[in-house]
Every structure is written in structure tokens, then in C-alpha cells.
PDB file of C-alpha atoms in Angstrom:
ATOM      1  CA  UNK Z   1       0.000   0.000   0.000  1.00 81.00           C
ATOM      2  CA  UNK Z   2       2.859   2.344   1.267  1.00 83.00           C
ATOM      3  CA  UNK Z   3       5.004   1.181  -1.712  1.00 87.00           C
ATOM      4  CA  UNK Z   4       1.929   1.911  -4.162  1.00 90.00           C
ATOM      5  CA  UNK Z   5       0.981   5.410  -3.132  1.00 90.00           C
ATOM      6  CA  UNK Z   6       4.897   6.340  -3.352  1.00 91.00           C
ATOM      7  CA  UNK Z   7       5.183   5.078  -7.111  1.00 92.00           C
ATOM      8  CA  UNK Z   8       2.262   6.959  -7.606  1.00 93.00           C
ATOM      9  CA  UNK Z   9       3.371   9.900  -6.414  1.00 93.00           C
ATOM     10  CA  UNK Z  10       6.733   9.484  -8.297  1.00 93.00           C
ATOM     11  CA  UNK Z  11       5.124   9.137 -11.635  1.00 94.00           C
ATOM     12  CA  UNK Z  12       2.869  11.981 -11.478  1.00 95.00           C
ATOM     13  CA  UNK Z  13       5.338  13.998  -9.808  1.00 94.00           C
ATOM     14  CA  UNK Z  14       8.117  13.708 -12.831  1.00 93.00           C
ATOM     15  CA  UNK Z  15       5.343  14.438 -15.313  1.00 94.00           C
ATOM     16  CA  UNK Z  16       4.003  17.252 -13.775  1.00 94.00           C
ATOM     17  CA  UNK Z  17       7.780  18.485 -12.738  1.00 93.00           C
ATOM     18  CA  UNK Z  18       8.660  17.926 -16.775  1.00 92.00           C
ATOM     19  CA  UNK Z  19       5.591  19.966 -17.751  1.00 92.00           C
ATOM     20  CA  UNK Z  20       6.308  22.465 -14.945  1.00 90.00           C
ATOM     21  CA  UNK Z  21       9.541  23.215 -16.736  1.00 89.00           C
ATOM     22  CA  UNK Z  22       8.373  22.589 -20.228  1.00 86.00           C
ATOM     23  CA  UNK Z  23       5.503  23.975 -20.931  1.00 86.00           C
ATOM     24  CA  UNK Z  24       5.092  27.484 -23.004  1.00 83.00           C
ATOM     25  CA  UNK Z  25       2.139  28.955 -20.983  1.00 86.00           C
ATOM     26  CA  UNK Z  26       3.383  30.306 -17.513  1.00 86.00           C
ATOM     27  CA  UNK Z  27       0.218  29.452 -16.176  1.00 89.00           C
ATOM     28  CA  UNK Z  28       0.377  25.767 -16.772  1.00 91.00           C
ATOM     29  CA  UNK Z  29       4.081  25.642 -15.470  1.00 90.00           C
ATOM     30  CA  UNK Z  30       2.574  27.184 -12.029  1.00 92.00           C
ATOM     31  CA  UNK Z  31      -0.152  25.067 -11.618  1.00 92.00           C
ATOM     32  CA  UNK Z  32       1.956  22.003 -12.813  1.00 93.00           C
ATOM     33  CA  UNK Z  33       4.255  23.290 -10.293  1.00 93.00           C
ATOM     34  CA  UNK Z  34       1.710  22.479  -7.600  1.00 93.00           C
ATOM     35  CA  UNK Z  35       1.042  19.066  -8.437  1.00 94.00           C
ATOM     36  CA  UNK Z  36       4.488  18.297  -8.090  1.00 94.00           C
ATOM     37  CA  UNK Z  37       4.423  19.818  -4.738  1.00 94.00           C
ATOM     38  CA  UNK Z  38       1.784  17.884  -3.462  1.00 94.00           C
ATOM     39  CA  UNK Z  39       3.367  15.439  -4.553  1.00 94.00           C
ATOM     40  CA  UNK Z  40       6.370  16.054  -2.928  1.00 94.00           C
ATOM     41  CA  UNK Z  41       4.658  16.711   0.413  1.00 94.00           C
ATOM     42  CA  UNK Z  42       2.764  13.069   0.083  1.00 93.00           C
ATOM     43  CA  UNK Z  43       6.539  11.716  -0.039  1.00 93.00           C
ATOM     44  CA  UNK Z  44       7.130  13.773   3.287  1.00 92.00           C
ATOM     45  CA  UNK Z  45       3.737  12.382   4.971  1.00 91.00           C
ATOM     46  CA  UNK Z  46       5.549   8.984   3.757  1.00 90.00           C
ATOM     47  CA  UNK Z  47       8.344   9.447   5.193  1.00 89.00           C
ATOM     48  CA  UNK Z  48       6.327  10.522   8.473  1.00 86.00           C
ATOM     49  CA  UNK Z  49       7.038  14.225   8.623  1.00 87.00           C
ATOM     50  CA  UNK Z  50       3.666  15.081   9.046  1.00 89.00           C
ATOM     51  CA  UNK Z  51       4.301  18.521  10.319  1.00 90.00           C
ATOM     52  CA  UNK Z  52       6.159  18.957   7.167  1.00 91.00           C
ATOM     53  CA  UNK Z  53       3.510  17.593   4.835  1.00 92.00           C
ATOM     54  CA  UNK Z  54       0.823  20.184   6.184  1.00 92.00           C
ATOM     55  CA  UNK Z  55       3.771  23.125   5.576  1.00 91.00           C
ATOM     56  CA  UNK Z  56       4.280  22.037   2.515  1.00 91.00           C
ATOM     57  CA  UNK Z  57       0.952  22.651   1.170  1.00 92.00           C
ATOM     58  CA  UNK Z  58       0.096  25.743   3.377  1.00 91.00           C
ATOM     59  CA  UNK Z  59       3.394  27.175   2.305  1.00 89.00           C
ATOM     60  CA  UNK Z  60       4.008  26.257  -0.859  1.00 87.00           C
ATOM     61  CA  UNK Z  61       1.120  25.052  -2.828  1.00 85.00           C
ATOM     62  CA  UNK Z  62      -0.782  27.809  -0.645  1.00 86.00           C
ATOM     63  CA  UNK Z  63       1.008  31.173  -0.392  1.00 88.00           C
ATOM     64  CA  UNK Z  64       4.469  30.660  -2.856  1.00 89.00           C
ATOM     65  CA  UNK Z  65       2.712  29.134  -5.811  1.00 89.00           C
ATOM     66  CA  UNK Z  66      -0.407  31.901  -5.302  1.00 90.00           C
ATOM     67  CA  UNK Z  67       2.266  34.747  -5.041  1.00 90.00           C
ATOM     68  CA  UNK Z  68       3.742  33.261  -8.735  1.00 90.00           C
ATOM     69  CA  UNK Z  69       0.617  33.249 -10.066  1.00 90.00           C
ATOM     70  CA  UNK Z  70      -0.161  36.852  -9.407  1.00 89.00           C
ATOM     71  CA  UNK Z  71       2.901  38.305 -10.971  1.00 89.00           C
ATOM     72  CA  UNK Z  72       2.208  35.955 -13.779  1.00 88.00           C
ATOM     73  CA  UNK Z  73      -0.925  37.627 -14.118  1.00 87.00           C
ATOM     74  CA  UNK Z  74       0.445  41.073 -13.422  1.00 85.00           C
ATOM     75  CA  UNK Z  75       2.990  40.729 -16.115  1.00 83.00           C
ATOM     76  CA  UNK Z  76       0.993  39.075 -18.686  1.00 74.00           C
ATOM     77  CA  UNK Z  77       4.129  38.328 -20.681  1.00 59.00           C
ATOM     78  CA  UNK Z  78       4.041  35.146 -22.960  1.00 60.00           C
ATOM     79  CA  UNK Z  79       7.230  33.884 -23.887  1.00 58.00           C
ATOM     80  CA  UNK Z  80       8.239  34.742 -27.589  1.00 60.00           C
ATOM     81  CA  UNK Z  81       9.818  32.008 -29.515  1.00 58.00           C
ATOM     82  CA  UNK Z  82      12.580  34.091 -31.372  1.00 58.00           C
ATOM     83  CA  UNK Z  83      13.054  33.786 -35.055  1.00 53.00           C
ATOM     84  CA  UNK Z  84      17.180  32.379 -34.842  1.00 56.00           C
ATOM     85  CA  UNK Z  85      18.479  30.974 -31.408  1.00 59.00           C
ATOM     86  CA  UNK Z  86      21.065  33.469 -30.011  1.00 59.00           C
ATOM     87  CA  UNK Z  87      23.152  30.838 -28.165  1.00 66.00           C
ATOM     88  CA  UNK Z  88      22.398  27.315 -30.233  1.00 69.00           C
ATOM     89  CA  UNK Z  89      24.947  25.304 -27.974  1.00 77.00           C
ATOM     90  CA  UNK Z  90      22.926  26.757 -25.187  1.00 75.00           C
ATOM     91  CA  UNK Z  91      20.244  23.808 -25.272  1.00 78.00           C
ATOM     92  CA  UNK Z  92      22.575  21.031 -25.492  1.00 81.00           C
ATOM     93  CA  UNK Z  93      24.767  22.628 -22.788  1.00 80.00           C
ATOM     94  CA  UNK Z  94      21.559  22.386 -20.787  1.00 79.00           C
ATOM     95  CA  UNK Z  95      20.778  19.201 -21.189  1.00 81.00           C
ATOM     96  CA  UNK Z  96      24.152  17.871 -20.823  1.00 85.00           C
ATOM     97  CA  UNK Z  97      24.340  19.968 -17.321  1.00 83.00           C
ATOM     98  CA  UNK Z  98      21.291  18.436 -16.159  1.00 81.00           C
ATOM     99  CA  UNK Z  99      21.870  15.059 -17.331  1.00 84.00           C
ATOM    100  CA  UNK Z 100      25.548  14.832 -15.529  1.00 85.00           C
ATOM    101  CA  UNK Z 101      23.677  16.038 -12.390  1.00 81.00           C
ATOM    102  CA  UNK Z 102      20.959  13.162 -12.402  1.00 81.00           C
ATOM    103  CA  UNK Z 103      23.986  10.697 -13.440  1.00 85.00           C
ATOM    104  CA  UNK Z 104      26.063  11.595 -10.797  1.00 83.00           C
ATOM    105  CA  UNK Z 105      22.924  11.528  -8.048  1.00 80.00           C
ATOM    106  CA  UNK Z 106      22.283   8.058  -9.241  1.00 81.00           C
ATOM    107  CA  UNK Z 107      25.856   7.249  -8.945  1.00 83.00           C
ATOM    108  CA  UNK Z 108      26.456   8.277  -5.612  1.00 79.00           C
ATOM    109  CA  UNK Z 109      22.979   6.888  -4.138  1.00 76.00           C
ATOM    110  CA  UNK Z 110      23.298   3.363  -5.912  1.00 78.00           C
ATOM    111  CA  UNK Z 111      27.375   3.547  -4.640  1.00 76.00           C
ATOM    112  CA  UNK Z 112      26.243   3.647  -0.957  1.00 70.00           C
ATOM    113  CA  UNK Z 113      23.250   1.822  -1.486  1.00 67.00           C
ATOM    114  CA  UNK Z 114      21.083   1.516   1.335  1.00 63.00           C
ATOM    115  CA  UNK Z 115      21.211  -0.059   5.041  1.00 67.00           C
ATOM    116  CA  UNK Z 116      18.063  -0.043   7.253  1.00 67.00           C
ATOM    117  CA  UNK Z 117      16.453   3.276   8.278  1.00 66.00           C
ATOM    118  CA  UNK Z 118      16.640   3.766  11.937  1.00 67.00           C
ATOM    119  CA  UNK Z 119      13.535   3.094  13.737  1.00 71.00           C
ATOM    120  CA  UNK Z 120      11.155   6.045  12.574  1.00 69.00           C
ATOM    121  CA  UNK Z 121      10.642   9.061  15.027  1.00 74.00           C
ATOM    122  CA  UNK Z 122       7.357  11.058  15.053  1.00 75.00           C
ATOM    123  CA  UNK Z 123       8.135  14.220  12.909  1.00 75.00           C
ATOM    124  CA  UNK Z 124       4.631  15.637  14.199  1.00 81.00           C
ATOM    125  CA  UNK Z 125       3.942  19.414  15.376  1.00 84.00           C
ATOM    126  CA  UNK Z 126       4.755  18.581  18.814  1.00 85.00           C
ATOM    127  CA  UNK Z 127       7.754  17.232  17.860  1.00 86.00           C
ATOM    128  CA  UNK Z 128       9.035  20.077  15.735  1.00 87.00           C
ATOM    129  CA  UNK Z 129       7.985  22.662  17.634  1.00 87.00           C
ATOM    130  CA  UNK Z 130       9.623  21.521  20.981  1.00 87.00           C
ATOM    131  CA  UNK Z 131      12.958  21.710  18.683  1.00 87.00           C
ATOM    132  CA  UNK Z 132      11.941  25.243  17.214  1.00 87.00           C
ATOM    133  CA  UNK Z 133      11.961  26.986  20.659  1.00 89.00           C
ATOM    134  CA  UNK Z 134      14.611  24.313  22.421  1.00 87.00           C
ATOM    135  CA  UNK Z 135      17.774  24.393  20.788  1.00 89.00           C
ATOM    136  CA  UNK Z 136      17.083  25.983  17.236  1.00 91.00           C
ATOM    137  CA  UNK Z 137      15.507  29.186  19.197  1.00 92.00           C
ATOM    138  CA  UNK Z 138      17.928  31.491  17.897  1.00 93.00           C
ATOM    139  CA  UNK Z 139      17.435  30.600  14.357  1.00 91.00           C
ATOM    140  CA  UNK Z 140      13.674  30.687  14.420  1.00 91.00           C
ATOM    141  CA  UNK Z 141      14.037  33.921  15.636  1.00 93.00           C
ATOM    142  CA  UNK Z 142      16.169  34.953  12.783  1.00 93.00           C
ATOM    143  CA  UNK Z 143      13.894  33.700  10.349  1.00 93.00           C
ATOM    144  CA  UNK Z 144      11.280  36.167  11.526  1.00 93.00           C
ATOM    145  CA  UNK Z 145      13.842  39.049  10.751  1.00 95.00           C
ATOM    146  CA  UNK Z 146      14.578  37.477   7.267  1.00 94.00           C
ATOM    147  CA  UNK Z 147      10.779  37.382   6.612  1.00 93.00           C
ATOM    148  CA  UNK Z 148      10.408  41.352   7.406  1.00 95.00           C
ATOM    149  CA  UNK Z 149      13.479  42.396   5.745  1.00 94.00           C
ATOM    150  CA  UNK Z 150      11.987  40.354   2.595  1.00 93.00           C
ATOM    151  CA  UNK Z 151       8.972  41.775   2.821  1.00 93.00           C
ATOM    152  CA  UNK Z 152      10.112  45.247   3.124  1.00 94.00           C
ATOM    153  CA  UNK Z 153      12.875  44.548   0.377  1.00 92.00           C
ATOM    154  CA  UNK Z 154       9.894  43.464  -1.561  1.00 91.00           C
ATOM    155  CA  UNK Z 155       8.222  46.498  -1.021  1.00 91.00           C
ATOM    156  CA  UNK Z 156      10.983  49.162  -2.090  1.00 91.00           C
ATOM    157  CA  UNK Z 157      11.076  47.078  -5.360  1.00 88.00           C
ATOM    158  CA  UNK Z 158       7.770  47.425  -6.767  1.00 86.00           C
ATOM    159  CA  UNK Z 159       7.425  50.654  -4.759  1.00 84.00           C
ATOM    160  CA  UNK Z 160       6.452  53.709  -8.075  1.00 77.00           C
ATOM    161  CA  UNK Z 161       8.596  56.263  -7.682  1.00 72.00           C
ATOM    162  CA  UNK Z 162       6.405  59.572  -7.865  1.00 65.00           C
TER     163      UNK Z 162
ATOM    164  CA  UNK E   1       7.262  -2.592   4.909  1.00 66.00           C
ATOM    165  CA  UNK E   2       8.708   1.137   4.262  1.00 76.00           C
ATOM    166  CA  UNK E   3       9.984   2.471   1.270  1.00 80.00           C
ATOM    167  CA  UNK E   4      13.937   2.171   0.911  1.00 82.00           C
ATOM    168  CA  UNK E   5      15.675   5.606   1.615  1.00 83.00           C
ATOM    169  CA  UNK E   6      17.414   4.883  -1.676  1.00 84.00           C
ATOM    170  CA  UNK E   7      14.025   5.399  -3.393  1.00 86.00           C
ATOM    171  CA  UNK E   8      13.626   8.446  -1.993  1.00 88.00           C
ATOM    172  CA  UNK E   9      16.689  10.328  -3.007  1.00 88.00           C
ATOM    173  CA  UNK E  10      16.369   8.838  -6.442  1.00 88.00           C
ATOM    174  CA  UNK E  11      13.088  10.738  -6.639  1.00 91.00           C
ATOM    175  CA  UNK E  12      15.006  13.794  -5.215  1.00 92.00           C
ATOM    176  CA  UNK E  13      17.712  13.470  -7.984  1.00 90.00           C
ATOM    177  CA  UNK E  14      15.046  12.936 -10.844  1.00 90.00           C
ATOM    178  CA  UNK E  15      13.311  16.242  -9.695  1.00 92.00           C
ATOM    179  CA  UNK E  16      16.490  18.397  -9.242  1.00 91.00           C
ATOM    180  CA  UNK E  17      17.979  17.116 -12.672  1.00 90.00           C
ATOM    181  CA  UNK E  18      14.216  18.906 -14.237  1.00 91.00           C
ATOM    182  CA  UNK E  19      14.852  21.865 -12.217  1.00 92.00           C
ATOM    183  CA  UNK E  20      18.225  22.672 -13.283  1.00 89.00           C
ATOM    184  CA  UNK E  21      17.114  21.723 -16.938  1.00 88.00           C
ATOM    185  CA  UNK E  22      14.272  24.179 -16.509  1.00 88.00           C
ATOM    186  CA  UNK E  23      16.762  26.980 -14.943  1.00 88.00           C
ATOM    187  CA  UNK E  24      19.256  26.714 -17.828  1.00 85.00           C
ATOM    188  CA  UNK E  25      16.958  26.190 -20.573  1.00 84.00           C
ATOM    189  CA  UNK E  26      14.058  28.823 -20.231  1.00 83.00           C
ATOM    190  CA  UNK E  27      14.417  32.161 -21.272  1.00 81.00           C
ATOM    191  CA  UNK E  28      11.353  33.693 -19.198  1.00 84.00           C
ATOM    192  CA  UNK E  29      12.067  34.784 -15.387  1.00 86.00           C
ATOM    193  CA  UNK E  30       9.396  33.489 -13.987  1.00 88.00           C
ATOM    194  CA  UNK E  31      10.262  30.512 -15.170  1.00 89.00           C
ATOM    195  CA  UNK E  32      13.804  30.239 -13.967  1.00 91.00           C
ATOM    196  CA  UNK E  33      12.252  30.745 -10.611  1.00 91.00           C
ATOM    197  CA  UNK E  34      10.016  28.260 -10.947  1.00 92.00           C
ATOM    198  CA  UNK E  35      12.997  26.272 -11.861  1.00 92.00           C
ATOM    199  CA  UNK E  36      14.701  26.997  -8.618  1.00 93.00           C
ATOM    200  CA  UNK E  37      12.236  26.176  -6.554  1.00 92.00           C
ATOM    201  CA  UNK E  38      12.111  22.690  -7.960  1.00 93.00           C
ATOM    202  CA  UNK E  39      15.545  22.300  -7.272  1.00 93.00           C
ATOM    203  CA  UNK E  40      15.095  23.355  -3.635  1.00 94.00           C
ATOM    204  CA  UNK E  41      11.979  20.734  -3.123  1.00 94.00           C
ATOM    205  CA  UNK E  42      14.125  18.054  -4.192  1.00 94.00           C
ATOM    206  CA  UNK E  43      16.847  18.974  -1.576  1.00 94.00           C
ATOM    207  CA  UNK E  44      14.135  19.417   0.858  1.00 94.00           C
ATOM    208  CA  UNK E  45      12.637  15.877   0.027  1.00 93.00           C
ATOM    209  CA  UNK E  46      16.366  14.463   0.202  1.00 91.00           C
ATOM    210  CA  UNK E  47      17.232  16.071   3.222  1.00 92.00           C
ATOM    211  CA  UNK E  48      14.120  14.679   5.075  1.00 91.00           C
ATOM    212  CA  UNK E  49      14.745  10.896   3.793  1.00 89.00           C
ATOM    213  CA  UNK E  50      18.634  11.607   5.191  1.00 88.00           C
ATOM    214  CA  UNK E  51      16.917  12.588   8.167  1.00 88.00           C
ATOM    215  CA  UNK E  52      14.660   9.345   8.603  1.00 86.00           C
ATOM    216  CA  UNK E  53      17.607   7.096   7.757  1.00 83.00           C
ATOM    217  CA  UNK E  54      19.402   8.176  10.565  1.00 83.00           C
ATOM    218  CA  UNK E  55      16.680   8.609  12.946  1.00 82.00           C
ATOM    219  CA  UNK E  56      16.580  12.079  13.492  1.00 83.00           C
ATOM    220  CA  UNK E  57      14.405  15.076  13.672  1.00 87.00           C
ATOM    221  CA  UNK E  58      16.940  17.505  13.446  1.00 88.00           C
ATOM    222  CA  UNK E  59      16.735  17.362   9.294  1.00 90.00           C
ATOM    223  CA  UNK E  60      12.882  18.792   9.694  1.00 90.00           C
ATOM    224  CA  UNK E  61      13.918  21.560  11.422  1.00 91.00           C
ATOM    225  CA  UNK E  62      16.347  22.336   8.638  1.00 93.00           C
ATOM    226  CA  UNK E  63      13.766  21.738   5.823  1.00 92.00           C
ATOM    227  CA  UNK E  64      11.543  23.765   7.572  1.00 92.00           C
ATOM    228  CA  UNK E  65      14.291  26.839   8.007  1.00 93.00           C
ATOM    229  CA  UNK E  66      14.635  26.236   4.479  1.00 93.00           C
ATOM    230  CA  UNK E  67      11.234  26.420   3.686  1.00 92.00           C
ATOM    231  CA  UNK E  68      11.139  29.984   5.286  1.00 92.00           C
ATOM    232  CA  UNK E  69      14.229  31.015   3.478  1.00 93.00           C
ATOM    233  CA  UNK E  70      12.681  30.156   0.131  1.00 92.00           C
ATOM    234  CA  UNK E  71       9.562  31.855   0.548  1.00 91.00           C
ATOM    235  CA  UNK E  72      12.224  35.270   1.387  1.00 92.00           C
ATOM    236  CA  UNK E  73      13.553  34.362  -1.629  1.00 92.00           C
ATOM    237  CA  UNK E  74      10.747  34.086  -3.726  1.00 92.00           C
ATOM    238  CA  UNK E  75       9.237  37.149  -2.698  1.00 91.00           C
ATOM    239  CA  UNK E  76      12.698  39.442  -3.625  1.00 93.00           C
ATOM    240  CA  UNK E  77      12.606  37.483  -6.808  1.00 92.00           C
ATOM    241  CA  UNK E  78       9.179  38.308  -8.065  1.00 91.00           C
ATOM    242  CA  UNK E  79       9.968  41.756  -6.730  1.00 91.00           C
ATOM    243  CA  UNK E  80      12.875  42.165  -9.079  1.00 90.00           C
ATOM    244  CA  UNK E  81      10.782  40.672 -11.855  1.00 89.00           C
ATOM    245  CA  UNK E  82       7.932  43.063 -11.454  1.00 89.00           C
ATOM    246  CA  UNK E  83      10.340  46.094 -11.003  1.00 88.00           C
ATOM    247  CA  UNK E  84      12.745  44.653 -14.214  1.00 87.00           C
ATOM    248  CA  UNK E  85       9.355  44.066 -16.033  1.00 87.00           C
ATOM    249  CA  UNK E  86       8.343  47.751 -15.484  1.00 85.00           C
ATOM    250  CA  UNK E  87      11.715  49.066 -16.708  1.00 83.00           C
ATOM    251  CA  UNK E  88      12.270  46.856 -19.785  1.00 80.00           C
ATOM    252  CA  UNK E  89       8.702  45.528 -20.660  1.00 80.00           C
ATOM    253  CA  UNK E  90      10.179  41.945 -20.604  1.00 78.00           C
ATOM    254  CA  UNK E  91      11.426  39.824 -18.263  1.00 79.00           C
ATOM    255  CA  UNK E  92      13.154  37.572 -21.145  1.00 80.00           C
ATOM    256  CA  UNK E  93      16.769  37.023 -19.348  1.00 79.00           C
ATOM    257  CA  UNK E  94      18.452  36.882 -22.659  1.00 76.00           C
ATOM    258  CA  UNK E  95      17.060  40.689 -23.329  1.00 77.00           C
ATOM    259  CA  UNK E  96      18.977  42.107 -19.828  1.00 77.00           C
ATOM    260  CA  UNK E  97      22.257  42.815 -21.451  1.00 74.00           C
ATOM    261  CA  UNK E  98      22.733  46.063 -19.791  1.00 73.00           C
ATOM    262  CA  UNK E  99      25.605  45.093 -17.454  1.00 70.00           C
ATOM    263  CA  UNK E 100      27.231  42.671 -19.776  1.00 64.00           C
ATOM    264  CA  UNK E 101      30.802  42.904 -21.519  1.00 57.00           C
TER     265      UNK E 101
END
């Protein structure tokens, strides 16, 4: 059952990950986007980071992917297919890049193949949280300065200058 | 019976290998984030089955930190887009040549 639901989510994760980077209509690459993300976060539920499941899809699927989608709207800017490629090795270069980098993943993960996981721990709210404000304090409160200075970063860049 | 670690990072390598595809192959900005974003997912996703291999909770915390970070990141990124959009009426990255050579 387990092993089911995670080759599901595999399959329809790629596809939706190869449209996501694919496809020529920005909305379809955002909502493909999303798929893959709930995909993802049914691999973290697998894996039983529940607390992480349920952040994934507030987070991601809920306010990153929404935030995309209104500056794809905003800009309303297809891209143009140009009449001559400006950089023709560009594509293969690409390809090649990404290629070496799923080669040499596969490499290293089939070289140290695989022992028993450890006996699984709860990764529930509880959890997580009692490790937020234990011993990662500092750093939780550092992400709430990071968040303001993004958002008022954001801010002074779309700000119109009168 | 669980699902092998191994699995799990293969899935992780499979979706990074798309997003760096989609990075270096698009042409759009947007898209190039989207790209990125993959990329970070599948680091997430690894990092977490690392984290269950060896028994520890210590990987969520990171993913989550992470998680935070990329949502900074995104929102600076779409900023720039929106303010490079206004300035050139494109976000094509081939097209922002002002600072090259």
C-alpha cells in the first residue's frame, strides 16, 4: 500500500515536474508546479514528517505558488519564440548539465546503497515545535527578521517612484 | 514494509535534474524561478529521507528553516521581476544585457 501510493506519487510527480519546466504557458508551469508539490509533500507524509507535509501545502502550494501566479498575471508576458536561437549550444549545454547532475545523483545513491532506516521518530507538530523553541531558538528567531526584511525589500522594489 | 531511503533520493535526484534543466533552458524569469524552486523541493525531500535514515528530527527543522528562506527568496525574486518588467517591458533574461561585456 505504502510502496503503491509512493510510485504513484513518483510518476505523477516527474510528469508534472517535466511539464512544470516545459511547458510554453506560464500558467500551466505554475499550476503544474503544484502538483508536483503535493506530490512532494505526500513523499514527506511517507516518510512521516507530518508537520512537514501540512507546511508544505500551506506554504508552498498555498502562499508561494499563489504569489507566482499573481505576478504571472500582473505581467501578462508570454514567452516569444525568437526567429534564430542566439546561443544554439545553449540547449545542449543544458541538457548535458542536467543530465551529468541526475547521473552523478544516481551514482552516488546506488554507490552507498542503502542499510536499514533507523527506527522512525514522530516528525509531528509537537515534535518540531519543541525543537523550534529548544535548541534551534535562535534561528527561528532569525527567520522572523529574514521574513520582514523580505517583505520590506519586496516592497521598495515594486514601490512607483512619484 | 517502508519504502527504501534509496528510493527516496532517487526521486530527489530525478526532480532536481528537471529543475536545473528548466533553470538553464528557459528564457522567461518566472520561469527560472520556478525552476529553482524545484531544485530546492528536491533537496528538501532528500534532506528529510537523510533525516529518517538516521533517525533524526533535526533534518525537519532544517527543511523547515529552508522552507522559510525560500519563501524570502521568492518574494525578492518576483519583486525584481515586477520592477525589471516595469523598466524593460520583458522579463526575457536573454534581453537584460545592460551590465554585460
Amino acid at each position: 500500500m505504502v510502496t503503491a501510493v509512493f510510485y504513484v506519487t513518483v510518476v505523477v510527480g516527474v510528469v508534472s515536474a517535466v511539464i512544470a519546466v516545459s511547458h510554453r504557458n506560464p500558467v500551466v508551469n505554475v499550476l503544474s508546479l503544484v502538483v508536483t508539490l503535493f506530490c512532494i509533500a505526500a513523499n514527506f507524509a511517507l516518510l512521516g514528517a507530518e508537520f512537514l507535509a501540512a507546511a508544505q501545502v500551506l506554504i508552498y502550494a498555498g502562499a508561494i505558488l499563489v504569489l507566482f501566479l499573481f505576478v504571472v498575471m500582473l505581467l501578462n508576458a508570454p514567452e516569444v519564440p525568437q526567429a534564430h536561437e542566439p546561443r544554439p549550444f545553449q540547449r545542449g549545454a543544458g541538457v548535458l548539465l542536467a543530465a551529468l547532475a541526475a547521473a552523478g545523483g544516481t551514482l552516488i545513491v546506488i554507490r552507498f546503497g542503502a542499510a536499514a532506516p533507523a527506527p522512525a521518530v514522530a516528525g509531528d507538530a509537537h515534535a518540531i515545535g519543541r525543537l523550534l523553541v529548544g535548541p534551534y531558538l535562535f534561528a527561528f528567531e532569525l527567520v522572523s527578521v529574514l521574513l520582514l526584511v523580505a517583505l520590506v525589500g519586496a516592497l521598495v522594489l515594486v514601490k512607483r517612484k512619484h | 514494509m517502508p519504502v527504501p531511503t534509496t528510493y527516496f533520493v532517487l526521486f530527489a535526484v530525478a526532480l532536481f535534474a528537471i529543475g536545473a534543466a528548466g533553470v538553464l533552458l528557459r528564457r522567461s524569469g518566472i520561469s527560472i524561478l520556478l525552476g529553482i524552486e524545484l531544485m530546492l523541493n528536491a533537496a528538501n525531500l532528500a534532506l528529510v529521507a537523510f533525516g529518517r535514515q538516521r533517525g533524526s528530527l533535526d533534518t525537519q527543522v532544517f527543511v523547515f528553516f529552508v522552507m522559510a528562506v525560500a519563501a524570502a527568496e521568492v518574494a525578492v525574486g518576483l519583486a525584481l521581476l515586477v520592477a525589471i518588467f516595469r523598466a524593460r517591458q520583458s522579463i526575457d533574461v536573454d534581453r537584460l544585457n545592460v551590465l554585460r561585456w
